[in-house]
PDB file of C-alpha atoms in Angstrom:
ATOM      1  CA  ALA A   1      79.094 102.547 152.465  1.00 75.00           C
ATOM      2  CA  GLN A   2      79.438  99.227 150.578  1.00 84.00           C
ATOM      3  CA  ARG A   3      77.123  96.238 151.615  1.00 91.00           C
ATOM      4  CA  VAL A   4      76.886  92.506 150.081  1.00 95.00           C
ATOM      5  CA  THR A   5      73.446  90.893 151.012  1.00 96.00           C
ATOM      6  CA  GLN A   6      72.977  86.991 150.741  1.00 96.00           C
ATOM      7  CA  PRO A   7      69.218  86.706 151.671  1.00 96.00           C
ATOM      8  CA  GLU A   8      69.665  82.847 151.964  1.00 95.00           C
ATOM      9  CA  LYS A   9      71.530  81.342 155.143  1.00 94.00           C
ATOM     10  CA  LEU A  10      70.795  77.758 153.876  1.00 97.00           C
ATOM     11  CA  LEU A  11      69.711  76.483 150.487  1.00 97.00           C
ATOM     12  CA  SER A  12      68.864  72.893 150.021  1.00 97.00           C
ATOM     13  CA  VAL A  13      68.460  71.177 146.481  1.00 97.00           C
ATOM     14  CA  PHE A  14      68.295  67.892 145.045  1.00 97.00           C
ATOM     15  CA  LYS A  15      71.058  66.358 142.949  1.00 97.00           C
ATOM     16  CA  GLY A  16      70.667  67.339 139.266  1.00 97.00           C
ATOM     17  CA  ALA A  17      68.413  70.411 140.174  1.00 98.00           C
ATOM     18  CA  PRO A  18      69.205  73.708 139.102  1.00 97.00           C
ATOM     19  CA  VAL A  19      71.024  76.086 141.742  1.00 97.00           C
ATOM     20  CA  GLU A  20      70.707  79.794 141.924  1.00 97.00           C
ATOM     21  CA  LEU A  21      72.672  81.559 145.023  1.00 98.00           C
ATOM     22  CA  LYS A  22      71.511  85.128 145.508  1.00 97.00           C
ATOM     23  CA  CYS A  23      73.632  88.030 145.956  1.00 97.00           C
ATOM     24  CA  ASN A  24      72.731  91.730 145.935  1.00 97.00           C
ATOM     25  CA  TYR A  25      75.370  94.429 146.530  1.00 96.00           C
ATOM     26  CA  SER A  26      75.274  97.974 147.379  1.00 94.00           C
ATOM     27  CA  TYR A  27      78.295 100.203 146.205  1.00 90.00           C
ATOM     28  CA  SER A  28      78.659 104.003 144.810  1.00 85.00           C
ATOM     29  CA  GLY A  29      80.696 103.413 141.717  1.00 82.00           C
ATOM     30  CA  SER A  30      81.654 100.337 139.504  1.00 82.00           C
ATOM     31  CA  PRO A  31      82.460  97.152 141.746  1.00 86.00           C
ATOM     32  CA  GLU A  32      84.196  94.150 141.100  1.00 88.00           C
ATOM     33  CA  LEU A  33      82.398  91.063 142.139  1.00 92.00           C
ATOM     34  CA  PHE A  34      83.723  87.592 143.370  1.00 93.00           C
ATOM     35  CA  TRP A  35      82.177  84.487 144.694  1.00 96.00           C
ATOM     36  CA  TYR A  36      84.263  82.478 147.204  1.00 96.00           C
ATOM     37  CA  VAL A  37      83.719  78.970 148.501  1.00 96.00           C
ATOM     38  CA  GLN A  38      84.502  76.730 151.561  1.00 93.00           C
ATOM     39  CA  TYR A  39      84.226  73.154 151.344  1.00 94.00           C
ATOM     40  CA  SER A  40      83.926  71.061 154.510  1.00 90.00           C
ATOM     41  CA  ARG A  41      87.300  71.308 156.442  1.00 86.00           C
ATOM     42  CA  GLN A  42      88.712  73.379 153.606  1.00 90.00           C
ATOM     43  CA  ARG A  43      90.124  76.902 153.432  1.00 91.00           C
ATOM     44  CA  LEU A  44      88.122  79.671 151.913  1.00 93.00           C
ATOM     45  CA  GLN A  45      89.027  79.954 148.170  1.00 93.00           C
ATOM     46  CA  LEU A  46      88.165  81.927 145.019  1.00 93.00           C
ATOM     47  CA  LEU A  47      85.645  80.552 142.861  1.00 95.00           C
ATOM     48  CA  LEU A  48      85.203  82.963 140.228  1.00 92.00           C
ATOM     49  CA  ARG A  49      85.177  86.635 139.530  1.00 88.00           C
ATOM     50  CA  HIS A  50      82.815  88.700 137.189  1.00 84.00           C
ATOM     51  CA  ILE A  51      85.696  90.311 135.141  1.00 78.00           C
ATOM     52  CA  SER A  52      86.934  86.904 134.015  1.00 79.00           C
ATOM     53  CA  ARG A  53      83.231  85.801 132.662  1.00 76.00           C
ATOM     54  CA  GLU A  54      84.405  82.480 133.325  1.00 81.00           C
ATOM     55  CA  SER A  55      82.636  79.081 134.203  1.00 84.00           C
ATOM     56  CA  ILE A  56      84.455  77.132 137.103  1.00 87.00           C
ATOM     57  CA  LYS A  57      82.818  73.785 138.166  1.00 92.00           C
ATOM     58  CA  GLY A  58      79.774  74.605 136.061  1.00 93.00           C
ATOM     59  CA  PHE A  59      78.876  77.686 137.948  1.00 95.00           C
ATOM     60  CA  THR A  60      78.592  81.134 136.376  1.00 94.00           C
ATOM     61  CA  ALA A  61      77.575  84.449 137.679  1.00 94.00           C
ATOM     62  CA  ASP A  62      76.471  87.518 135.726  1.00 87.00           C
ATOM     63  CA  LEU A  63      76.851  90.971 137.016  1.00 89.00           C
ATOM     64  CA  ASN A  64      73.560  92.821 136.856  1.00 90.00           C
ATOM     65  CA  LYS A  65      74.227  96.580 137.482  1.00 88.00           C
ATOM     66  CA  GLY A  66      70.458  97.535 137.000  1.00 91.00           C
ATOM     67  CA  GLU A  67      69.506  95.017 139.822  1.00 92.00           C
ATOM     68  CA  THR A  68      72.597  95.387 141.582  1.00 94.00           C
ATOM     69  CA  SER A  69      72.921  91.540 141.806  1.00 95.00           C
ATOM     70  CA  PHE A  70      75.565  88.962 141.308  1.00 96.00           C
ATOM     71  CA  HIS A  71      73.681  85.660 141.551  1.00 97.00           C
ATOM     72  CA  LEU A  72      75.597  82.329 141.215  1.00 97.00           C
ATOM     73  CA  LYS A  73      74.209  79.875 139.091  1.00 96.00           C
ATOM     74  CA  LYS A  74      74.609  76.127 138.090  1.00 97.00           C
ATOM     75  CA  PRO A  75      72.096  74.188 135.746  1.00 97.00           C
ATOM     76  CA  PHE A  76      72.787  70.593 137.629  1.00 97.00           C
ATOM     77  CA  ALA A  77      73.477  70.506 141.286  1.00 97.00           C
ATOM     78  CA  GLN A  78      76.282  67.779 142.219  1.00 97.00           C
ATOM     79  CA  GLU A  79      76.733  66.563 145.849  1.00 97.00           C
ATOM     80  CA  GLU A  80      80.223  67.672 145.629  1.00 97.00           C
ATOM     81  CA  ASP A  81      79.100  71.386 145.411  1.00 97.00           C
ATOM     82  CA  SER A  82      77.660  71.175 148.998  1.00 97.00           C
ATOM     83  CA  ALA A  83      79.782  74.108 150.791  1.00 97.00           C
ATOM     84  CA  MET A  84      79.349  77.451 152.130  1.00 95.00           C
ATOM     85  CA  TYR A  85      79.382  80.095 149.504  1.00 97.00           C
ATOM     86  CA  TYR A  86      80.455  83.665 149.961  1.00 97.00           C
ATOM     87  CA  CYS A  87      79.831  86.576 147.619  1.00 97.00           C
ATOM     88  CA  ALA A  88      82.173  89.454 148.124  1.00 95.00           C
ATOM     89  CA  LEU A  89      82.720  92.949 146.519  1.00 92.00           C
ATOM     90  CA  SER A  90      85.858  95.373 146.102  1.00 88.00           C
ATOM     91  CA  GLY A  91      86.017  98.624 144.380  1.00 79.00           C
ATOM     92  CA  ARG A  92      87.646  99.086 141.029  1.00 70.00           C
ATOM     93  CA  GLY A  93      91.111 100.446 140.565  1.00 66.00           C
ATOM     94  CA  ALA A  94      94.365  99.210 141.952  1.00 61.00           C
ATOM     95  CA  GLY A  95      93.601 100.980 145.226  1.00 67.00           C
ATOM     96  CA  SER A  96      90.559  99.363 145.958  1.00 72.00           C
ATOM     97  CA  TYR A  97      91.614  95.724 146.958  1.00 79.00           C
ATOM     98  CA  GLN A  98      90.012  95.088 150.196  1.00 85.00           C
ATOM     99  CA  LEU A  99      87.082  92.870 149.985  1.00 89.00           C
ATOM    100  CA  THR A 100      83.227  93.215 151.619  1.00 91.00           C
ATOM    101  CA  PHE A 101      81.791  89.886 152.221  1.00 93.00           C
ATOM    102  CA  GLY A 102      78.337  88.665 152.387  1.00 94.00           C
ATOM    103  CA  LYS A 103      77.173  86.486 155.329  1.00 92.00           C
ATOM    104  CA  GLY A 104      77.264  83.240 153.217  1.00 95.00           C
ATOM    105  CA  THR A 105      74.846  80.812 152.102  1.00 97.00           C
ATOM    106  CA  LYS A 106      75.267  77.231 152.884  1.00 96.00           C
ATOM    107  CA  LEU A 107      74.304  74.963 149.958  1.00 98.00           C
ATOM    108  CA  SER A 108      73.277  71.247 150.752  1.00 98.00           C
ATOM    109  CA  VAL A 109      72.751  69.287 147.783  1.00 98.00           C
ATOM    110  CA  ILE A 110      70.616  66.440 148.605  1.00 97.00           C
ATOM    111  CA  PRO A 111      71.538  62.969 146.871  1.00 94.00           C
TER     112      PRO A 111
ATOM    113  CA  ASP B   1     102.946  74.472 147.009  1.00 65.00           C
ATOM    114  CA  ALA B   2     102.897  78.122 147.738  1.00 63.00           C
ATOM    115  CA  MET B   3     100.581  78.754 150.628  1.00 93.00           C
ATOM    116  CA  VAL B   4      99.215  80.784 153.763  1.00 96.00           C
ATOM    117  CA  ILE B   5      99.719  78.854 156.952  1.00 96.00           C
ATOM    118  CA  GLN B   6      98.483  79.478 160.164  1.00 96.00           C
ATOM    119  CA  ASN B   7      99.428  78.364 163.554  1.00 90.00           C
ATOM    120  CA  PRO B   8      98.069  77.025 165.770  1.00 92.00           C
ATOM    121  CA  ARG B   9      94.991  75.419 164.166  1.00 94.00           C
ATOM    122  CA  TYR B  10      93.281  75.678 167.574  1.00 96.00           C
ATOM    123  CA  GLN B  11      94.438  78.001 170.460  1.00 97.00           C
ATOM    124  CA  VAL B  12      92.596  78.053 174.041  1.00 96.00           C
ATOM    125  CA  THR B  13      93.324  81.091 176.343  1.00 95.00           C
ATOM    126  CA  GLN B  14      92.266  82.293 179.451  1.00 96.00           C
ATOM    127  CA  PHE B  15      90.305  85.426 180.013  1.00 96.00           C
ATOM    128  CA  GLY B  16      92.367  88.476 180.055  1.00 96.00           C
ATOM    129  CA  LYS B  17      95.689  86.450 179.074  1.00 96.00           C
ATOM    130  CA  PRO B  18      97.579  87.730 176.117  1.00 96.00           C
ATOM    131  CA  VAL B  19      97.362  85.557 173.033  1.00 97.00           C
ATOM    132  CA  THR B  20      99.470  85.644 169.723  1.00 97.00           C
ATOM    133  CA  LEU B  21      98.269  84.092 166.411  1.00 97.00           C
ATOM    134  CA  SER B  22     100.893  83.688 163.461  1.00 97.00           C
ATOM    135  CA  CYS B  23     100.224  83.509 159.846  1.00 97.00           C
ATOM    136  CA  SER B  24     103.249  83.025 157.266  1.00 97.00           C
ATOM    137  CA  GLN B  25     103.047  82.875 153.475  1.00 97.00           C
ATOM    138  CA  THR B  26     105.191  81.806 150.788  1.00 95.00           C
ATOM    139  CA  LEU B  27     103.233  83.630 148.189  1.00 92.00           C
ATOM    140  CA  ASN B  28     105.476  86.806 148.396  1.00 92.00           C
ATOM    141  CA  HIS B  29     102.531  88.516 148.353  1.00 92.00           C
ATOM    142  CA  ASN B  30     102.625  92.328 149.714  1.00 91.00           C
ATOM    143  CA  VAL B  31      99.357  92.570 151.189  1.00 94.00           C
ATOM    144  CA  MET B  32      98.397  90.435 154.221  1.00 96.00           C
ATOM    145  CA  TYR B  33      95.089  90.237 156.046  1.00 96.00           C
ATOM    146  CA  TRP B  34      93.398  89.697 159.380  1.00 97.00           C
ATOM    147  CA  TYR B  35      89.774  88.563 159.610  1.00 96.00           C
ATOM    148  CA  GLN B  36      87.663  87.488 162.649  1.00 96.00           C
ATOM    149  CA  GLN B  37      84.706  85.148 161.828  1.00 93.00           C
ATOM    150  CA  LYS B  38      82.128  84.165 164.501  1.00 92.00           C
ATOM    151  CA  SER B  39      79.525  81.592 163.824  1.00 86.00           C
ATOM    152  CA  SER B  40      77.108  82.097 160.936  1.00 79.00           C
ATOM    153  CA  GLN B  41      78.600  85.520 160.148  1.00 85.00           C
ATOM    154  CA  ALA B  42      81.054  87.131 157.281  1.00 87.00           C
ATOM    155  CA  PRO B  43      84.590  87.348 157.738  1.00 91.00           C
ATOM    156  CA  LYS B  44      85.253  90.741 159.281  1.00 92.00           C
ATOM    157  CA  LEU B  45      88.521  92.470 158.469  1.00 93.00           C
ATOM    158  CA  LEU B  46      90.260  93.505 161.292  1.00 95.00           C
ATOM    159  CA  PHE B  47      93.228  95.168 159.804  1.00 93.00           C
ATOM    160  CA  HIS B  48      95.718  94.710 157.031  1.00 94.00           C
ATOM    161  CA  TYR B  49      99.510  95.211 155.988  1.00 95.00           C
ATOM    162  CA  TYR B  50     100.375  96.855 152.545  1.00 93.00           C
ATOM    163  CA  ASP B  51     104.091  96.100 152.478  1.00 93.00           C
ATOM    164  CA  LYS B  52     104.882  97.654 155.748  1.00 94.00           C
ATOM    165  CA  ASP B  53     102.144 100.160 156.099  1.00 93.00           C
ATOM    166  CA  PHE B  54      99.414  99.200 158.428  1.00 93.00           C
ATOM    167  CA  ASN B  55      95.834  99.707 157.941  1.00 92.00           C
ATOM    168  CA  ASN B  56      93.529  99.531 160.793  1.00 91.00           C
ATOM    169  CA  GLU B  57      89.724  99.252 160.360  1.00 89.00           C
ATOM    170  CA  ALA B  58      87.755 102.077 162.002  1.00 87.00           C
ATOM    171  CA  ASP B  59      85.966  99.655 164.487  1.00 90.00           C
ATOM    172  CA  THR B  60      88.497  97.376 165.214  1.00 95.00           C
ATOM    173  CA  PRO B  61      89.185  97.487 169.042  1.00 94.00           C
ATOM    174  CA  ASP B  62      92.382  98.416 170.607  1.00 93.00           C
ATOM    175  CA  ASN B  63      92.701  95.021 172.128  1.00 95.00           C
ATOM    176  CA  PHE B  64      93.624  93.704 168.659  1.00 97.00           C
ATOM    177  CA  GLN B  65      97.270  94.709 167.596  1.00 96.00           C
ATOM    178  CA  SER B  66      99.265  93.266 164.713  1.00 97.00           C
ATOM    179  CA  ARG B  67     102.852  93.113 163.511  1.00 96.00           C
ATOM    180  CA  ARG B  68     104.674  92.223 160.547  1.00 97.00           C
ATOM    181  CA  PRO B  69     108.418  91.730 160.822  1.00 96.00           C
ATOM    182  CA  ASN B  70     108.849  90.792 157.476  1.00 95.00           C
ATOM    183  CA  THR B  71     107.159  90.034 153.961  1.00 94.00           C
ATOM    184  CA  SER B  72     106.447  86.339 155.051  1.00 96.00           C
ATOM    185  CA  PHE B  73     105.238  86.759 158.401  1.00 97.00           C
ATOM    186  CA  CYS B  74     102.432  88.548 160.295  1.00 97.00           C
ATOM    187  CA  PHE B  75     101.012  88.294 163.797  1.00 97.00           C
ATOM    188  CA  LEU B  76      97.717  88.964 165.601  1.00 97.00           C
ATOM    189  CA  ASP B  77      98.010  89.863 169.217  1.00 97.00           C
ATOM    190  CA  ILE B  78      95.116  89.952 171.527  1.00 97.00           C
ATOM    191  CA  ARG B  79      96.188  91.889 174.529  1.00 96.00           C
ATOM    192  CA  SER B  80      93.347  90.987 176.905  1.00 96.00           C
ATOM    193  CA  PRO B  81      90.968  88.355 175.141  1.00 96.00           C
ATOM    194  CA  GLY B  82      87.314  88.701 176.312  1.00 96.00           C
ATOM    195  CA  LEU B  83      84.789  85.949 175.822  1.00 95.00           C
ATOM    196  CA  GLY B  84      83.418  87.945 172.995  1.00 95.00           C
ATOM    197  CA  ASP B  85      86.850  87.473 170.961  1.00 97.00           C
ATOM    198  CA  ALA B  86      86.209  83.545 170.718  1.00 97.00           C
ATOM    199  CA  ALA B  87      85.923  83.132 166.744  1.00 97.00           C
ATOM    200  CA  MET B  88      87.685  81.692 163.862  1.00 96.00           C
ATOM    201  CA  TYR B  89      90.469  84.159 162.901  1.00 98.00           C
ATOM    202  CA  LEU B  90      91.549  83.962 159.410  1.00 97.00           C
ATOM    203  CA  CYS B  91      94.894  85.304 157.722  1.00 97.00           C
ATOM    204  CA  ALA B  92      94.671  86.226 153.837  1.00 96.00           C
ATOM    205  CA  THR B  93      97.186  87.613 151.393  1.00 95.00           C
ATOM    206  CA  SER B  94      96.899  89.243 147.945  1.00 92.00           C
ATOM    207  CA  SER B  95      98.948  90.952 145.221  1.00 87.00           C
ATOM    208  CA  PRO B  96      97.087  93.996 144.106  1.00 77.00           C
ATOM    209  CA  GLY B  97      99.467  95.100 141.704  1.00 68.00           C
ATOM    210  CA  GLY B  98     100.494  91.584 140.370  1.00 59.00           C
ATOM    211  CA  ALA B  99      98.123  88.716 140.677  1.00 57.00           C
ATOM    212  CA  GLY B 100      95.130  90.871 141.345  1.00 67.00           C
ATOM    213  CA  LYS B 101      92.665  91.029 143.689  1.00 80.00           C
ATOM    214  CA  GLU B 102      92.281  87.472 144.805  1.00 87.00           C
ATOM    215  CA  GLN B 103      92.854  86.782 148.129  1.00 92.00           C
ATOM    216  CA  TYR B 104      94.659  83.752 149.293  1.00 94.00           C
ATOM    217  CA  PHE B 105      93.333  82.283 152.923  1.00 95.00           C
ATOM    218  CA  GLY B 106      95.061  80.397 155.436  1.00 96.00           C
ATOM    219  CA  PRO B 107      93.059  77.433 157.397  1.00 95.00           C
ATOM    220  CA  GLY B 108      92.250  79.726 160.228  1.00 95.00           C
ATOM    221  CA  THR B 109      92.797  79.343 163.911  1.00 97.00           C
ATOM    222  CA  ARG B 110      89.928  78.853 165.978  1.00 96.00           C
ATOM    223  CA  LEU B 111      90.602  80.798 169.434  1.00 97.00           C
ATOM    224  CA  THR B 112      88.729  79.555 172.418  1.00 97.00           C
ATOM    225  CA  VAL B 113      88.686  81.732 175.539  1.00 96.00           C
ATOM    226  CA  THR B 114      87.943  80.254 178.966  1.00 95.00           C
TER     227      THR B 114
END
């Protein structure tokens, strides 16, 4: 069975400090990993996906197959980064399009 | 703007009284999903439609049903809501063959059962 684990329910950091939101997964095969974000009073939306190898709003995430992790990182946190972050997993291939979500981590950036 | 719309945003129903939540999309995506999200928990997939094909998750209670009359609309019917069904219900869409696996979410409907 596929599973996504986000060990921290809440993470508080000071503005300008580095941020790392942890995500570990369990999947028999090659997964696709995503980070979704939900800002206050806004809908859940995609932040980034591992296959794009992109940096969005200063965030990056690298898929580590050996550690089965997909941690989200940002070198300098901003107040506007405060939000709920969900790690999600899908299988590879066009037939595997459903997502399994982690329970989420609430990031609070302290001014 | 192309988007996913959910109505109503807040719904109050009585214990055992049927309720319908609606979702519409202007993205022309062929997959529509319904998730249940309770406080401090991950969104839990209830079921989804791939075009007209209905796919129910194994652990979705029979109390939950869905209809998709056309590409744009999808409904979630709760036949006899219990107190445990109070939650945020999220609708999402995707186009696996086109735009990829990104899911586009609506704002959600918060259901209260009294």
